[in-house]
PDB file of C-alpha atoms and ligand atoms in Angstrom:
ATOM      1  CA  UNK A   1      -5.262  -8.984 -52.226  1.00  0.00           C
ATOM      2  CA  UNK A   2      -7.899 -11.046 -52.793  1.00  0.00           C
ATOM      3  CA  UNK A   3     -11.712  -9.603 -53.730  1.00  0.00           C
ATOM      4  CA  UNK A   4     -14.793 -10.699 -52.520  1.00  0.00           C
ATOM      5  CA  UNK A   5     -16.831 -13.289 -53.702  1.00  0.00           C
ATOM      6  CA  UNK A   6     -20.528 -13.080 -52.455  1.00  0.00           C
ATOM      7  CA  UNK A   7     -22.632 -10.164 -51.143  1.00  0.00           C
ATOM      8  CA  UNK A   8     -21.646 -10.669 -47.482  1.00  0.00           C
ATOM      9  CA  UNK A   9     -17.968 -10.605 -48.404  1.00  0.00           C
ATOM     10  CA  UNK A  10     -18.182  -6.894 -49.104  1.00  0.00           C
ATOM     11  CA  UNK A  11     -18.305  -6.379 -45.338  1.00  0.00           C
ATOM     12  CA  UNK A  12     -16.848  -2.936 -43.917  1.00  0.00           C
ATOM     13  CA  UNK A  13     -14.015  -5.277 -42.576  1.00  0.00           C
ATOM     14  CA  UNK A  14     -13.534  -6.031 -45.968  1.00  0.00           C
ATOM     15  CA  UNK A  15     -12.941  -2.084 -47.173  1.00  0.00           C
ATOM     16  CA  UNK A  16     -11.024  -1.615 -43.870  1.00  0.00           C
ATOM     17  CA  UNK A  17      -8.433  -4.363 -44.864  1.00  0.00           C
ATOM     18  CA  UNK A  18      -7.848  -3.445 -48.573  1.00  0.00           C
ATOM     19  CA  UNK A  19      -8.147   0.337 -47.971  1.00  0.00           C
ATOM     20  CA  UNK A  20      -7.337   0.935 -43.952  1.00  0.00           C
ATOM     21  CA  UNK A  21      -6.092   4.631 -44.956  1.00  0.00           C
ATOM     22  CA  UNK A  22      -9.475   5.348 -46.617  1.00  0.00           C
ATOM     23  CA  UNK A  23     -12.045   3.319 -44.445  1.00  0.00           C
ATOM     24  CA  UNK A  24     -10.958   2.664 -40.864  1.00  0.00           C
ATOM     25  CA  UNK A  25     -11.744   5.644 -39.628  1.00  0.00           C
ATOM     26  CA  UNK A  26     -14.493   7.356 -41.323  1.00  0.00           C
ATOM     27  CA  UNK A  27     -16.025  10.717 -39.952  1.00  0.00           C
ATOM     28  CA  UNK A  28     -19.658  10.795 -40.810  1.00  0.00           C
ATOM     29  CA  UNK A  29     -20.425   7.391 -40.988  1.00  0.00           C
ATOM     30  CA  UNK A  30     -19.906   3.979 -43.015  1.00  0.00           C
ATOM     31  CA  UNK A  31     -23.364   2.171 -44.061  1.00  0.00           C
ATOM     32  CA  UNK A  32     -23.024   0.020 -47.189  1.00  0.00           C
ATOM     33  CA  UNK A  33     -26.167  -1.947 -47.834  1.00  0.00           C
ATOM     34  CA  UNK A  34     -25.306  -5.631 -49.333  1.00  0.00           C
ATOM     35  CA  UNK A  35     -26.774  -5.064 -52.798  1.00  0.00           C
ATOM     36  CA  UNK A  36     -24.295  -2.413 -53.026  1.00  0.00           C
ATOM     37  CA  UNK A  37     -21.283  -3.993 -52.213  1.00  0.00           C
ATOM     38  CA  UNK A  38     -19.927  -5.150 -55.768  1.00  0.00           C
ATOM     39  CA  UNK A  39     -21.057  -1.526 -57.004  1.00  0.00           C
ATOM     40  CA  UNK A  40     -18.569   0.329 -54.147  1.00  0.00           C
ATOM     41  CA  UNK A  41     -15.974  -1.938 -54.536  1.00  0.00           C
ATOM     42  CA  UNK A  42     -15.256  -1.111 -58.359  1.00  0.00           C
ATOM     43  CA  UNK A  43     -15.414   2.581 -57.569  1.00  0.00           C
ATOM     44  CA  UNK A  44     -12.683   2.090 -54.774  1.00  0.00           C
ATOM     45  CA  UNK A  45     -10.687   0.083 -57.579  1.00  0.00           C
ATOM     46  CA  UNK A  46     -10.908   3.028 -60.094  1.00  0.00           C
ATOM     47  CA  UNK A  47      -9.797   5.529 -57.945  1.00  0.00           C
ATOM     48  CA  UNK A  48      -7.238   4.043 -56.415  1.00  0.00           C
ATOM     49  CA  UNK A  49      -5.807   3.850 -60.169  1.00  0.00           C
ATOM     50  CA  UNK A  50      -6.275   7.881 -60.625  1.00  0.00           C
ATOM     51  CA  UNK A  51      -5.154   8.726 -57.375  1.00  0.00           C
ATOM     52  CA  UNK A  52      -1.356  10.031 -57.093  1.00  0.00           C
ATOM     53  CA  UNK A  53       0.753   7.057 -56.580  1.00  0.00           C
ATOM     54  CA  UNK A  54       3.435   8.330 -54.357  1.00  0.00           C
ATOM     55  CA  UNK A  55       2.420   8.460 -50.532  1.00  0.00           C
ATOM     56  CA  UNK A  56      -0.748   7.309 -49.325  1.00  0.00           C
ATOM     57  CA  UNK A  57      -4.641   8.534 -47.709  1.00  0.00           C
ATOM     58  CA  UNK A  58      -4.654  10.989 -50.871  1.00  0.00           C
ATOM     59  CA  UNK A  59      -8.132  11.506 -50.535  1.00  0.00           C
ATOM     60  CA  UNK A  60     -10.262  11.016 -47.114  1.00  0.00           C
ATOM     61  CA  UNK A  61     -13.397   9.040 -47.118  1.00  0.00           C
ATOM     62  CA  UNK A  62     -16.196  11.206 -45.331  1.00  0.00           C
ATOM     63  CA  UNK A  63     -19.350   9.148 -46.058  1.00  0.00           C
ATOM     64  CA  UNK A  64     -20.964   6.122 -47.255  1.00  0.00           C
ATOM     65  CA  UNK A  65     -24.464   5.844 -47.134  1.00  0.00           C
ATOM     66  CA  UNK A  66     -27.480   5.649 -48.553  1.00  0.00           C
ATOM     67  CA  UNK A  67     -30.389   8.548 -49.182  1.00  0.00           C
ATOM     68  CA  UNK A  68     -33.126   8.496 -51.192  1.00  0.00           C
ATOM     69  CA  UNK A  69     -32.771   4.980 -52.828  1.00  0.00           C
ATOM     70  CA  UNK A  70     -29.042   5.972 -53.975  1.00  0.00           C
ATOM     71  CA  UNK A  71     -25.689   5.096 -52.788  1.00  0.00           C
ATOM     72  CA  UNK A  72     -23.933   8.571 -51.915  1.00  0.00           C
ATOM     73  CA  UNK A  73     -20.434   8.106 -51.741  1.00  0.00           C
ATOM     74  CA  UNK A  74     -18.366  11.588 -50.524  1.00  0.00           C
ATOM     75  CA  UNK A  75     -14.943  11.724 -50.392  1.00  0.00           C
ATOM     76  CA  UNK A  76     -12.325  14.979 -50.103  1.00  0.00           C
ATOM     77  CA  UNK A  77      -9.397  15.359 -51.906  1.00  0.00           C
ATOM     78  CA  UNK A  78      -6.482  16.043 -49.611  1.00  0.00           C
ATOM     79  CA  UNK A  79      -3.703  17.266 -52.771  1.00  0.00           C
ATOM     80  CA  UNK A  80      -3.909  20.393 -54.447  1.00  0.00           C
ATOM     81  CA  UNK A  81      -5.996  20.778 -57.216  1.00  0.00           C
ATOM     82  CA  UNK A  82      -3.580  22.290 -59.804  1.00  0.00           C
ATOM     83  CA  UNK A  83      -3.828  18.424 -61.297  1.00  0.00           C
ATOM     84  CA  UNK A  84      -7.491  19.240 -62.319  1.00  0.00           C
ATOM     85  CA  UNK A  85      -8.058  16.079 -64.860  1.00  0.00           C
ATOM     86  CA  UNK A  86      -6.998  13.913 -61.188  1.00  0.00           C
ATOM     87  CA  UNK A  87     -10.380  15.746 -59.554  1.00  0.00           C
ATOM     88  CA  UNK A  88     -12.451  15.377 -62.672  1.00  0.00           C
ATOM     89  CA  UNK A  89     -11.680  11.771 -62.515  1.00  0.00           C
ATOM     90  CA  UNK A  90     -12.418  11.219 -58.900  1.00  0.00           C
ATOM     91  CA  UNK A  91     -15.846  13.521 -59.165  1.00  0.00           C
ATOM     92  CA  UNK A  92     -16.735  11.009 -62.041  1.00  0.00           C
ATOM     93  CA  UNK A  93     -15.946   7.978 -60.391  1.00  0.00           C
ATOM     94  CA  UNK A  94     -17.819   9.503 -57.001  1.00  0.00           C
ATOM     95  CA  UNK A  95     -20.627  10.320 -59.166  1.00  0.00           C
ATOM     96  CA  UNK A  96     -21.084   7.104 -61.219  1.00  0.00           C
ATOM     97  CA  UNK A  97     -21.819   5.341 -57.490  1.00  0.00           C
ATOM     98  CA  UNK A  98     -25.117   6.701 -57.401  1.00  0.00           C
ATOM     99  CA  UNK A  99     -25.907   6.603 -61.132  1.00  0.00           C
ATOM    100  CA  UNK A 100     -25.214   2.806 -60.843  1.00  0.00           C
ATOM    101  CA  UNK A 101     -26.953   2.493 -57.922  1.00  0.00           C
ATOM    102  CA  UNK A 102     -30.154   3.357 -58.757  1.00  0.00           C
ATOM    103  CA  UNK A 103     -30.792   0.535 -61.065  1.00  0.00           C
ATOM    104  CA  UNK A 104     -29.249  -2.127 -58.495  1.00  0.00           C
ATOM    105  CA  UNK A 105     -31.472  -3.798 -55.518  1.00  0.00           C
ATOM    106  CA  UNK A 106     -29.790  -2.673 -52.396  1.00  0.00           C
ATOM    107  CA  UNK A 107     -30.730  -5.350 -50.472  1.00  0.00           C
ATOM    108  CA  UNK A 108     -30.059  -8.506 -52.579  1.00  0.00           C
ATOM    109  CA  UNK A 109     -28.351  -6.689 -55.604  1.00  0.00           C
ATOM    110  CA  UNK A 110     -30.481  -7.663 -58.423  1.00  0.00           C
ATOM    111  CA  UNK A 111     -31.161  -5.043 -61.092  1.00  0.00           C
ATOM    112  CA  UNK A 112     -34.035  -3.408 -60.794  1.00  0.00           C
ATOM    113  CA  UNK A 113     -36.344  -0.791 -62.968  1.00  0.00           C
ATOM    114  CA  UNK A 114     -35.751   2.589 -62.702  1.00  0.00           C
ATOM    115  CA  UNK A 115     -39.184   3.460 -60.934  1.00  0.00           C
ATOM    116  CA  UNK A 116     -38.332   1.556 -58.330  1.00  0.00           C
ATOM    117  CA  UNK A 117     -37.381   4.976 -56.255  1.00  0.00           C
ATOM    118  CA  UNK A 118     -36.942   3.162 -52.520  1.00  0.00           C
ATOM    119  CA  UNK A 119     -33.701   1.690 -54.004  1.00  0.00           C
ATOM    120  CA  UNK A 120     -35.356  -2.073 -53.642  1.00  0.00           C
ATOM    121  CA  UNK A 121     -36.960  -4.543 -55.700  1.00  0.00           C
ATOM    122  CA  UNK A 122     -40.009  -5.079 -55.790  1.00  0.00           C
ATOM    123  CA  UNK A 123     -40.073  -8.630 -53.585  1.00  0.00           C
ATOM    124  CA  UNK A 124     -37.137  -7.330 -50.956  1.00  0.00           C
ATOM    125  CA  UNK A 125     -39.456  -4.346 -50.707  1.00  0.00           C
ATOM    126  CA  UNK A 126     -42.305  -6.408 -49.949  1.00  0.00           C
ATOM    127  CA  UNK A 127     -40.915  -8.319 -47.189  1.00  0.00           C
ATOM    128  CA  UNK A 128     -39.093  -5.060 -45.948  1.00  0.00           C
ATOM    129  CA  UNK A 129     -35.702  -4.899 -43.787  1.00  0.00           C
ATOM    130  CA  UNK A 130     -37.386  -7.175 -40.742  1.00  0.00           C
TER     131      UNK A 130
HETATM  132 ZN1  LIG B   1     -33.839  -7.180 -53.947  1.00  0.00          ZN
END
């Protein structure tokens, strides 16, 4: 399956055709800003590697969005948790979204400083979301 290329590739389409059981149907919302695309993608690629590999829709995507200048990522586990190193490696992963986030533009994806607490840089923050 092929992996996207430039900012606008990382489209929700694009999450719905590499992971339909995780992103087709998601309950409280999908809203990935563009800077954050690349940053999403690798987290979806880690945990589809920790995940259990037999059957499928092993965890259920509740949320993507953004709040406070961070990507917030929530997902549920849908497996028991007697496998507790699977969980700690999902909460990690889950957790690492925002931490990366912060120092990534999430309009144009350029790194940015970590005052910058709107989640921008400084120029897309000047000429705003218009
Ligand atoms: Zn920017």
């Amino acid at each position: 399956m092929r992996n996207p290329v430039t900012l606008e590739d990382y489209s929700k389409e694009a999450f719905i055709e590499r992971w339909p059981e995780w992103f087709t149907d998601v309950p409280c919302g999908f809203y990935l800003p563009p800077g954050w695309g690349p940053i999403m993608w690798r987290a979806c690629l880690a945990l589809e590697k920790v995940i259990p590999a037999e059957g499928t829709n092993k965890i259920r995507v509740d949320q993507v969005k953004s709040k406070f200048g961070g990507l917030r990522f929530y997902v549920t586990p849908l497996f028991s948790n007697d496998d507790n190193d699977v969980y700690d490696k999902i909460h990690h992963i889950i957790s690492r979204v925002e931490d990366l986030s912060w120092a990534v533009c999430m309009r144009c994806g350029t790194t940015v400083g970590k005052n910058d607490t709107e989640g921008m840089c400084p120029p897309c923050r000047e000429k705003g979301w218009g």
